[in-house]
Short mmCIF file of C-alpha atoms in Angstrom, two decimals:
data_model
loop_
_atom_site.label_atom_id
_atom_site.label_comp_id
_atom_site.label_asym_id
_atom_site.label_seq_id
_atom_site.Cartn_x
_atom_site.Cartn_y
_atom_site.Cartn_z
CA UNK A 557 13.94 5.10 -2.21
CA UNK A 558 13.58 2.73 -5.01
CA UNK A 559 11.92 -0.74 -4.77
CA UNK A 560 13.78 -3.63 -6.16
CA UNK A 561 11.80 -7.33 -6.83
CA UNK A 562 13.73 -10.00 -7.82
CA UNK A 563 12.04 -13.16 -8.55
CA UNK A 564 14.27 -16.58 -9.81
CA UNK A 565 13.63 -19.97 -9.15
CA UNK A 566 14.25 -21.83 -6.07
CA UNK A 567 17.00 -23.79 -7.02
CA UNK A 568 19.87 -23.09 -4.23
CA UNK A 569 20.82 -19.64 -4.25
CA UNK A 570 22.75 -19.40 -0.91
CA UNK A 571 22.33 -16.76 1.75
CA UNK A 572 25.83 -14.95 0.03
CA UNK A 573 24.46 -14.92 -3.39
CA UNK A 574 21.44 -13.18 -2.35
CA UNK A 575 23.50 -10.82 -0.13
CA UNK A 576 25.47 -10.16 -3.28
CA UNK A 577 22.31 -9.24 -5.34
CA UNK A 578 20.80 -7.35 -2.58
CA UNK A 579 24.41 -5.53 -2.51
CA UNK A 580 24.76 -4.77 -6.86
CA UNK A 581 21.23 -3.64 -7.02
CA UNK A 582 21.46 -0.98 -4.07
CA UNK A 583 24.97 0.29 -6.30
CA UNK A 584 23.38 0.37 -8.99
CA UNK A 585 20.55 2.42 -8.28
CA UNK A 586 22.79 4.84 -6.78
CA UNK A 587 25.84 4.77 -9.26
CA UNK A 588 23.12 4.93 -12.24
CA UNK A 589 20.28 7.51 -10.81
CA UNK A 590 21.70 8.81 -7.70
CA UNK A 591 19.33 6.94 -5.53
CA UNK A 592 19.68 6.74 -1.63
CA UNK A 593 21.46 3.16 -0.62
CA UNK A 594 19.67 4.24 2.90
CA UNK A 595 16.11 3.40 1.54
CA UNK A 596 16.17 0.87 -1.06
CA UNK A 597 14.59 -2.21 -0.76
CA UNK A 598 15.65 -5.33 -2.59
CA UNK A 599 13.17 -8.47 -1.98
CA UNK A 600 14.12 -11.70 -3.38
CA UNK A 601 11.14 -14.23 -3.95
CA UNK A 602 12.01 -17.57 -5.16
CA UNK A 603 9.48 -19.45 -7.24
CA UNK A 604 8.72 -23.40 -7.01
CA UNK A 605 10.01 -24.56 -10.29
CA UNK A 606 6.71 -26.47 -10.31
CA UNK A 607 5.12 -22.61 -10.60
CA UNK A 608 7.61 -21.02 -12.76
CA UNK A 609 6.49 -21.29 -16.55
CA UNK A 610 8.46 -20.12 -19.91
CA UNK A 611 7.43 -21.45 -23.87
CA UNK A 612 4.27 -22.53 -22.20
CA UNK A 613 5.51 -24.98 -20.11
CA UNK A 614 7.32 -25.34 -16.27
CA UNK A 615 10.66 -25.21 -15.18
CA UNK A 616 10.36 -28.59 -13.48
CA UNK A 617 9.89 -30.40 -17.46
CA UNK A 618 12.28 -28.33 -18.69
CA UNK A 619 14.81 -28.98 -16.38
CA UNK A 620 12.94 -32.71 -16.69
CA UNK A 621 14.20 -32.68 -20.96
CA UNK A 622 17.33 -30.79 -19.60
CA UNK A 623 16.60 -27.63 -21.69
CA UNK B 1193 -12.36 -3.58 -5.68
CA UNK B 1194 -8.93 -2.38 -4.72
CA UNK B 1195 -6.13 -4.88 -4.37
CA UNK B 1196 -3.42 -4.32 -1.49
CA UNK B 1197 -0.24 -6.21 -1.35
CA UNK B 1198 1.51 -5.99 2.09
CA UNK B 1199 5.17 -7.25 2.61
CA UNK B 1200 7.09 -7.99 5.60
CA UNK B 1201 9.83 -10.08 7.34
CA UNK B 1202 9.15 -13.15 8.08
CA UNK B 1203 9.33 -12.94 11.77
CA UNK B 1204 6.46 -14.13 13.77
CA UNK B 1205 3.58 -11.95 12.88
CA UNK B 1206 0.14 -14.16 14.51
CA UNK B 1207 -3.02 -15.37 12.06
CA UNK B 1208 -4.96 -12.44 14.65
CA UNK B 1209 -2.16 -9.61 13.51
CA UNK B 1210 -2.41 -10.56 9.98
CA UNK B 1211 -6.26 -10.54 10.16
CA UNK B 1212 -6.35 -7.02 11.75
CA UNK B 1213 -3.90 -5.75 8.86
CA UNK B 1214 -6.79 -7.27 6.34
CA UNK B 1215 -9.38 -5.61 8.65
CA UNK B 1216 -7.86 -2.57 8.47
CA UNK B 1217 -6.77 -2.14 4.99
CA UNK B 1218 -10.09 -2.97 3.71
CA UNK B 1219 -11.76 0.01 5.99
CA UNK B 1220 -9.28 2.39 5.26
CA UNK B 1221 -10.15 1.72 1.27
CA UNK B 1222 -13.87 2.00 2.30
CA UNK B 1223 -12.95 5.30 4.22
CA UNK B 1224 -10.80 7.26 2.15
CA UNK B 1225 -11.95 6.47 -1.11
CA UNK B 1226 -15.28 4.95 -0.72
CA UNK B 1227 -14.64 1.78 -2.07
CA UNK B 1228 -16.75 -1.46 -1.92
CA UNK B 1229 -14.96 -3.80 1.15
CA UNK B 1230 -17.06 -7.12 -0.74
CA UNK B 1231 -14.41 -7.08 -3.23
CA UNK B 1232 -11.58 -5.63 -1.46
CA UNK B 1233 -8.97 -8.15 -1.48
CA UNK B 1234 -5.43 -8.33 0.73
CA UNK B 1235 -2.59 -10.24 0.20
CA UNK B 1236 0.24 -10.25 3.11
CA UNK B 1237 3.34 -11.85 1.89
CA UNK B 1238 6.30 -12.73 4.25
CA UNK B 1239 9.55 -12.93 3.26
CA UNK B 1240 12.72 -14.81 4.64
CA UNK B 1241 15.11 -11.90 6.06
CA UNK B 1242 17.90 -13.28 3.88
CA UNK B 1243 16.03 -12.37 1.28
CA UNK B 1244 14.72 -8.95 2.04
CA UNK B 1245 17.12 -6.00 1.69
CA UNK B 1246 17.52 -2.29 2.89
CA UNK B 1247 20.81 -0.15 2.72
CA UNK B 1248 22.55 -2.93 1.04
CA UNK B 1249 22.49 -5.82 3.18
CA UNK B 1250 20.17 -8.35 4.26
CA UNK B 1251 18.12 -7.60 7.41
CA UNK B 1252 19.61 -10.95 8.50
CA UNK B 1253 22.87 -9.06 8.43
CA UNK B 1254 21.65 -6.49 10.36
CA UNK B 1255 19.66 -8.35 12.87
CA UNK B 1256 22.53 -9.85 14.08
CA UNK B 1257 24.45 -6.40 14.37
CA UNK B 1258 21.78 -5.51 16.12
CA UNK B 1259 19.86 -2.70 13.78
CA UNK C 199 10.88 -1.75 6.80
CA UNK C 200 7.48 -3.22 5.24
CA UNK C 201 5.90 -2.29 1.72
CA UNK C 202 2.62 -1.81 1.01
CA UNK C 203 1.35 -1.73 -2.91
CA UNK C 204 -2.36 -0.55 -3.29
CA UNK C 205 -3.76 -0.74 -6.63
CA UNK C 206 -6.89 1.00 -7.68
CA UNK C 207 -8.91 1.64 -10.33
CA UNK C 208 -7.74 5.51 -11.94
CA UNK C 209 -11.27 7.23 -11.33
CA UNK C 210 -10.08 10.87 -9.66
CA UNK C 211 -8.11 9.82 -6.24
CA UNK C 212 -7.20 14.11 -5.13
CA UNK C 213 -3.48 13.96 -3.47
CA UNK C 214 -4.97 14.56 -0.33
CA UNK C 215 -6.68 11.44 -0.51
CA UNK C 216 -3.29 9.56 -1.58
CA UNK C 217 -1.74 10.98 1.35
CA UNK C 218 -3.87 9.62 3.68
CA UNK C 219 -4.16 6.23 1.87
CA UNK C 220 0.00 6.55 2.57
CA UNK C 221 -0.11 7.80 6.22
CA UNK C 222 -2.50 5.67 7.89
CA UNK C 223 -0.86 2.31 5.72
CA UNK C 224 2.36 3.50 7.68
CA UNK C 225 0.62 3.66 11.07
CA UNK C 226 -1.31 0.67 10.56
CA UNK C 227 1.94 -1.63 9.95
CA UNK C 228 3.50 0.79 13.23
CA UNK C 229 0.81 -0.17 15.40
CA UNK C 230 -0.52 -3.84 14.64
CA UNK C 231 3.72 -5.27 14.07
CA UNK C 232 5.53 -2.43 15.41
CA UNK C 233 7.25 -1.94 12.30
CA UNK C 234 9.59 1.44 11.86
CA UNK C 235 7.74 4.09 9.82
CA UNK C 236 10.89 5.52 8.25
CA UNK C 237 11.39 3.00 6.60
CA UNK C 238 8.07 1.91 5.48
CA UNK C 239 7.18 1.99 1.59
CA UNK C 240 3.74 2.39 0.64
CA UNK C 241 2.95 2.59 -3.82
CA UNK C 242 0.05 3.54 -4.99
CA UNK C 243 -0.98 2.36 -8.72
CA UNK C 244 -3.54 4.00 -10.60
CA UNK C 245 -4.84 1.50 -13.27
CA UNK C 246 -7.14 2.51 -16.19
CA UNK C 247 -11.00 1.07 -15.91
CA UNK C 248 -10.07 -0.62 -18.79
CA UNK C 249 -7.14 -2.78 -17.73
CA UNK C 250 -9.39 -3.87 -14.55
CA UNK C 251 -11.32 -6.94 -14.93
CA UNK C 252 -13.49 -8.24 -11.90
CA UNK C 253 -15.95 -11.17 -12.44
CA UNK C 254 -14.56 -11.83 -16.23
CA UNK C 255 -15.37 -8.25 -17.65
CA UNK C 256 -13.71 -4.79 -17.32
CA UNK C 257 -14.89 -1.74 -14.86
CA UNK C 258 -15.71 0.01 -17.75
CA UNK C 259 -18.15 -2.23 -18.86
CA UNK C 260 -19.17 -2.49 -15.07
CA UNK C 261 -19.35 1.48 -14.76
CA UNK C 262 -21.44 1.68 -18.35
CA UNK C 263 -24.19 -0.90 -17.09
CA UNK C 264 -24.41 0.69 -13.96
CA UNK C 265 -22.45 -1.77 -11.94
CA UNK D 1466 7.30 -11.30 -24.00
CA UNK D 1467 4.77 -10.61 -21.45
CA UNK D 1468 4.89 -11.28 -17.95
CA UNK D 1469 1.80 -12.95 -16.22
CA UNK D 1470 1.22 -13.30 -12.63
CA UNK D 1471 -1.19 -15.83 -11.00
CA UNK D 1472 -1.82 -15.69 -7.29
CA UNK D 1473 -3.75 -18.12 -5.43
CA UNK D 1474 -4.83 -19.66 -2.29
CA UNK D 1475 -2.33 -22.48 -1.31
CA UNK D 1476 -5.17 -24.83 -1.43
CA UNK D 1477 -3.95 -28.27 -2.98
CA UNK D 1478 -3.19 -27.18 -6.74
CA UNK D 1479 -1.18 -29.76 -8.52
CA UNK D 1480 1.59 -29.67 -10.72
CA UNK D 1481 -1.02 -30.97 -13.27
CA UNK D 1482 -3.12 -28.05 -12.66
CA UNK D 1483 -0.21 -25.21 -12.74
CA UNK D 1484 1.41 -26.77 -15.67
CA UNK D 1485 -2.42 -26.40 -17.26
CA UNK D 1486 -2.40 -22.32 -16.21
CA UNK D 1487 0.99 -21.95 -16.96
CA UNK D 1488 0.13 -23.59 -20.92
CA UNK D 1489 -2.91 -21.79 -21.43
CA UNK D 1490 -1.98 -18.42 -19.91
CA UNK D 1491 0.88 -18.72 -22.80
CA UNK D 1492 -1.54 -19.54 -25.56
CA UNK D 1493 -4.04 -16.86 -24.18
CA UNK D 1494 -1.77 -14.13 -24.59
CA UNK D 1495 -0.54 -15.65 -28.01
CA UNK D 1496 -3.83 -15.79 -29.48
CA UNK D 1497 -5.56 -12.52 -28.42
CA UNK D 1498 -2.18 -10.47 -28.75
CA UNK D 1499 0.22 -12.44 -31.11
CA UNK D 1500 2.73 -12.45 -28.47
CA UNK D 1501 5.90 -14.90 -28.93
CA UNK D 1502 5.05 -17.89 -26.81
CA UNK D 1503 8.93 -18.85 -26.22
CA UNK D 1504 9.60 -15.72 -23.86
CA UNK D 1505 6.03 -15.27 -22.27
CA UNK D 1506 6.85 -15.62 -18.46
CA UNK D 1507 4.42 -16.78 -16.10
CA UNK D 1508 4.53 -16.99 -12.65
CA UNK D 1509 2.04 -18.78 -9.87
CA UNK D 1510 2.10 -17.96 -6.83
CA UNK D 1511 0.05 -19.98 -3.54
CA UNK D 1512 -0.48 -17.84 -0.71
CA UNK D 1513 -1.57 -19.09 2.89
CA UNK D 1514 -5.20 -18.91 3.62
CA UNK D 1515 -4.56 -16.88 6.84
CA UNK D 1516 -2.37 -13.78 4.23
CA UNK D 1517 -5.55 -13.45 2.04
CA UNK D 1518 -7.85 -11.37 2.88
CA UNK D 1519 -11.38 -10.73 0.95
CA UNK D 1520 -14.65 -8.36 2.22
CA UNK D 1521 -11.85 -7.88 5.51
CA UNK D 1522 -11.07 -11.15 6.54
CA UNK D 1523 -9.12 -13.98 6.11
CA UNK D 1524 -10.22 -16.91 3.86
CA UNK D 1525 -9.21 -19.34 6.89
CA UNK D 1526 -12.07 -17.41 8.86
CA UNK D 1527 -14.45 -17.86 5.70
CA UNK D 1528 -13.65 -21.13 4.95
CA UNK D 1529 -14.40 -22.03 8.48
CA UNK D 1530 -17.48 -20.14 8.40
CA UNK D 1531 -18.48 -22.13 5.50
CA UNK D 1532 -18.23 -19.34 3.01
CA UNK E 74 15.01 -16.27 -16.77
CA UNK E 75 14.74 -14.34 -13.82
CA UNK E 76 12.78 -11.42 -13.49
CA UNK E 77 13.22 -8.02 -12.33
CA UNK E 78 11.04 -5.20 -11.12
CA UNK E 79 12.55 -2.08 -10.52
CA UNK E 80 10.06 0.76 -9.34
CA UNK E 81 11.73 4.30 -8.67
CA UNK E 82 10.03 8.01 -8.64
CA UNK E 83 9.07 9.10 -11.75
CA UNK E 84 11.71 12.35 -12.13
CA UNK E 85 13.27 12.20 -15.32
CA UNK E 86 14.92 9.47 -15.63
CA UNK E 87 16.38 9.30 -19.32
CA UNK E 88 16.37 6.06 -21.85
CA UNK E 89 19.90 6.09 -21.64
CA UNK E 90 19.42 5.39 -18.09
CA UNK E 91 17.23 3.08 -18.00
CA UNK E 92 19.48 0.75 -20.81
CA UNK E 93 21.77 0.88 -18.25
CA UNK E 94 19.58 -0.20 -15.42
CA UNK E 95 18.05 -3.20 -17.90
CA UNK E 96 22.02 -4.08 -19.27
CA UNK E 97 23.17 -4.46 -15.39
CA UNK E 98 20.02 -6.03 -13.52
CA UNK E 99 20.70 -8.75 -16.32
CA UNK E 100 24.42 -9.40 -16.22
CA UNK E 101 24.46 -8.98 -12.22
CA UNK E 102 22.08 -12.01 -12.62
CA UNK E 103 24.13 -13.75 -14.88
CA UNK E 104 27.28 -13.40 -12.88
CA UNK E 105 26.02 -14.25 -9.23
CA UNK E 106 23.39 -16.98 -10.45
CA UNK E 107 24.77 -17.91 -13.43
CA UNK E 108 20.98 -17.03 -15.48
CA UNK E 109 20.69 -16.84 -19.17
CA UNK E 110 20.68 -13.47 -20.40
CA UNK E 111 18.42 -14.09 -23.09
CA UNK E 112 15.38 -14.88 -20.65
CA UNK E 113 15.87 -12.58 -18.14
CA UNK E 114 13.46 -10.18 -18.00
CA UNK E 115 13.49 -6.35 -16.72
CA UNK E 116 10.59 -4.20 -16.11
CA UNK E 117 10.66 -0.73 -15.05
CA UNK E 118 8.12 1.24 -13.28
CA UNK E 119 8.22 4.93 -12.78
CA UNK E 120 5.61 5.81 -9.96
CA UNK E 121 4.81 10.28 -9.59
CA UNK E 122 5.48 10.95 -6.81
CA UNK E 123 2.15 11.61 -4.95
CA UNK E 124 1.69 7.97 -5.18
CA UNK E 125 4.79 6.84 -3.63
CA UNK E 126 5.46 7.16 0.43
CA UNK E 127 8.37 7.12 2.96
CA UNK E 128 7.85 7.47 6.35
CA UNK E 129 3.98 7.98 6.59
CA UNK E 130 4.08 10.99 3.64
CA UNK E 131 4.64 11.32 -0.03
CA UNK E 132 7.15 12.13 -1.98
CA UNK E 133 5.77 15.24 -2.84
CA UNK E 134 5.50 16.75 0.45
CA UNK E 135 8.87 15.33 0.96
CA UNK E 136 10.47 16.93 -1.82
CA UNK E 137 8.69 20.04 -1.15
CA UNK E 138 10.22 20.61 2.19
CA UNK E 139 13.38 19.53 0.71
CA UNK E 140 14.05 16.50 2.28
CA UNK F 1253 -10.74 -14.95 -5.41
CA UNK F 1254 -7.96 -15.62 -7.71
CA UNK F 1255 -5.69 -12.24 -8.82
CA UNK F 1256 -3.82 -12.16 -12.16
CA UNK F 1257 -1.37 -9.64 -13.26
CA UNK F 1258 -0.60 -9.25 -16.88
CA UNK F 1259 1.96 -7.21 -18.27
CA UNK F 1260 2.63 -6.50 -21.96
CA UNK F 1261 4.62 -3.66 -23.58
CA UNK F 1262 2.14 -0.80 -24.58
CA UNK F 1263 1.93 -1.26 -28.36
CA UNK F 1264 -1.72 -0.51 -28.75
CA UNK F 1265 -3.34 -3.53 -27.28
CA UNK F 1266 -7.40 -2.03 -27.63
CA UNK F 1267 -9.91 -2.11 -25.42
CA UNK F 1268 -11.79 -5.24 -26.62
CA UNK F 1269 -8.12 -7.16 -26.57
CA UNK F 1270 -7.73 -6.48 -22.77
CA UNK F 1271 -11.50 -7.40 -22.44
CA UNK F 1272 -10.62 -10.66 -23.90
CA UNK F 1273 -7.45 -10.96 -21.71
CA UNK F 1274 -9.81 -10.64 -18.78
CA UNK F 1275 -12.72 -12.81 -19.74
CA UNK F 1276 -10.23 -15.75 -20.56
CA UNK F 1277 -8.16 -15.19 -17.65
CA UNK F 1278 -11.26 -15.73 -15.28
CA UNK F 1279 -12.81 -18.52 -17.19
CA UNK F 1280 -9.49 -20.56 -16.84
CA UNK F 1281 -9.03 -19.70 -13.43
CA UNK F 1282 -13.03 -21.50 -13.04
CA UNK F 1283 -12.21 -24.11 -15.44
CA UNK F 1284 -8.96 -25.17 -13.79
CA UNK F 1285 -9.31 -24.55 -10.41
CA UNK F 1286 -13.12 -24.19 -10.03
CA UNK F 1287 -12.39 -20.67 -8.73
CA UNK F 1288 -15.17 -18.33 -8.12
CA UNK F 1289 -15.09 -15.71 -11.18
CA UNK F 1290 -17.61 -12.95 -9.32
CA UNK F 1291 -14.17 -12.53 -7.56
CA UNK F 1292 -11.47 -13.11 -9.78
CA UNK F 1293 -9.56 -10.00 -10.13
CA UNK F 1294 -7.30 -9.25 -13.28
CA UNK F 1295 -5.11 -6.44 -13.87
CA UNK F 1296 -3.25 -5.37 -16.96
CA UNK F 1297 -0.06 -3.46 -17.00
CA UNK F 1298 0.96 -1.36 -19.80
CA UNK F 1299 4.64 -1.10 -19.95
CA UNK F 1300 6.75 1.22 -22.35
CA UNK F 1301 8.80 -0.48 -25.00
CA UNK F 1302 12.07 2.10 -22.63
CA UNK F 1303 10.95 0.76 -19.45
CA UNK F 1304 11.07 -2.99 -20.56
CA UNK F 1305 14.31 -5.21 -20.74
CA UNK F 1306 14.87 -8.63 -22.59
CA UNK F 1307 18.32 -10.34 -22.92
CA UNK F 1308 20.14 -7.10 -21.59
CA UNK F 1309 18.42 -4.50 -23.49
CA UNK F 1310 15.16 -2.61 -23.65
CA UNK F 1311 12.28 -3.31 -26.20
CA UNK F 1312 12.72 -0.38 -27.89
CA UNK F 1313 15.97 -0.70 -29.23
CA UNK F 1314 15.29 -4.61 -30.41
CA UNK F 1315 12.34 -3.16 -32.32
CA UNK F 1316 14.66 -0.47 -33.93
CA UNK F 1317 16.58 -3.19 -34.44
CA UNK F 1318 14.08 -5.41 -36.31
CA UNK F 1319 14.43 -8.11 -33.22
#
């Protein structure tokens, strides 16, 4: 039953990737508290790097001053 | 002055179906718990089915199988 | 499959009136999108009046001035 | 290290704008807290008009209203 | 610097548990997406279990029938 | 109409600090964006240092640590 939110930035993660996140996060809820695979929910959101901010500044200048 | 964050698929639902989930949340605060539907606010998120998952796969994976 | 998140302010919600807040959610998303209830997720969070902020002050202060 | 959250109406912000949220929101929880600025997250998200709701309906319906 | 929100029941889970849930949330990132560990941030919420619903009821009653 | 979510590691933030997270919150959502405050909602999570994960491990230990 547990709720899983993933949030990254949108920067081309393909449709297997996510699958593959979706995939780890439903084991690991079950191989580390016994959870239910049947009813957890993994959402993915991902975030403009335009609205994604770390150190006080976006993702896009980062990227931008290739940090 | 509750907050209510509904989300779903992304998969079609109409401007008229989102506004009757907003209609409806917002009584149902004001009827079970009193609260004040001036600053009851919804927010209805929709998200792609690649990235939504249940059971350990993507519900575009499962659409297609036909779950 | 959807989830619902309703956040509200911790001031005595009984169980009984969780319950309901969690059983007509469910039917609402069943009815206006057709969505499965058995796999619908519905959280409730219960947030201290003085974490809440509406209009640039906390409930607290609200609730003490008679707000 | 904290984690901050804006949600908004998509309504026309700019990158100007969300880099100016994302810089004070930073500074804000630096200054009143003494949190470390180089791992404060913050994250902005624009939702459509039609998936906010406020006082039960949409902000497309009050915005056409005039509200 | 991705972030992750993982909300379960709250029933005991230990701190040893949770380490584990924080130490493979971040590497699962790392490997799939290739993130930085050292931004990538985890953030667990435990939930009682009158708060949290499956199928139109609570936990609670859930557990209480033994379901 | 704006909605902010803050989270911070509970460490004994006090009352007035979270009073002045929500007063500056709103006033740069209005000086930003020109958003309403009589509606701007903010909400402040308290997170324990167990429940919290940076670069692969929970809060607690880094502050055991010295990190």
């Amino acid at each position: 039953m547990p709720y899983v939110n993933i949030k990254i930035t949108r920067e081309g993660a393909t449709a297997e990737q996510k699958a593959e996140l979706i995939r780890r996060s439903t084991q690991m809820l079950s191989e580390v508290l016994g959870k239910n695979p049947a009813t957890t929910v993994v959402i993915i959101e991902e975030v403009e790097t335009d609205n994604w901010g770390i150190a006080g500044e976006s993702v896009t200048v980062r990227r931008q001053r290739g940090s």
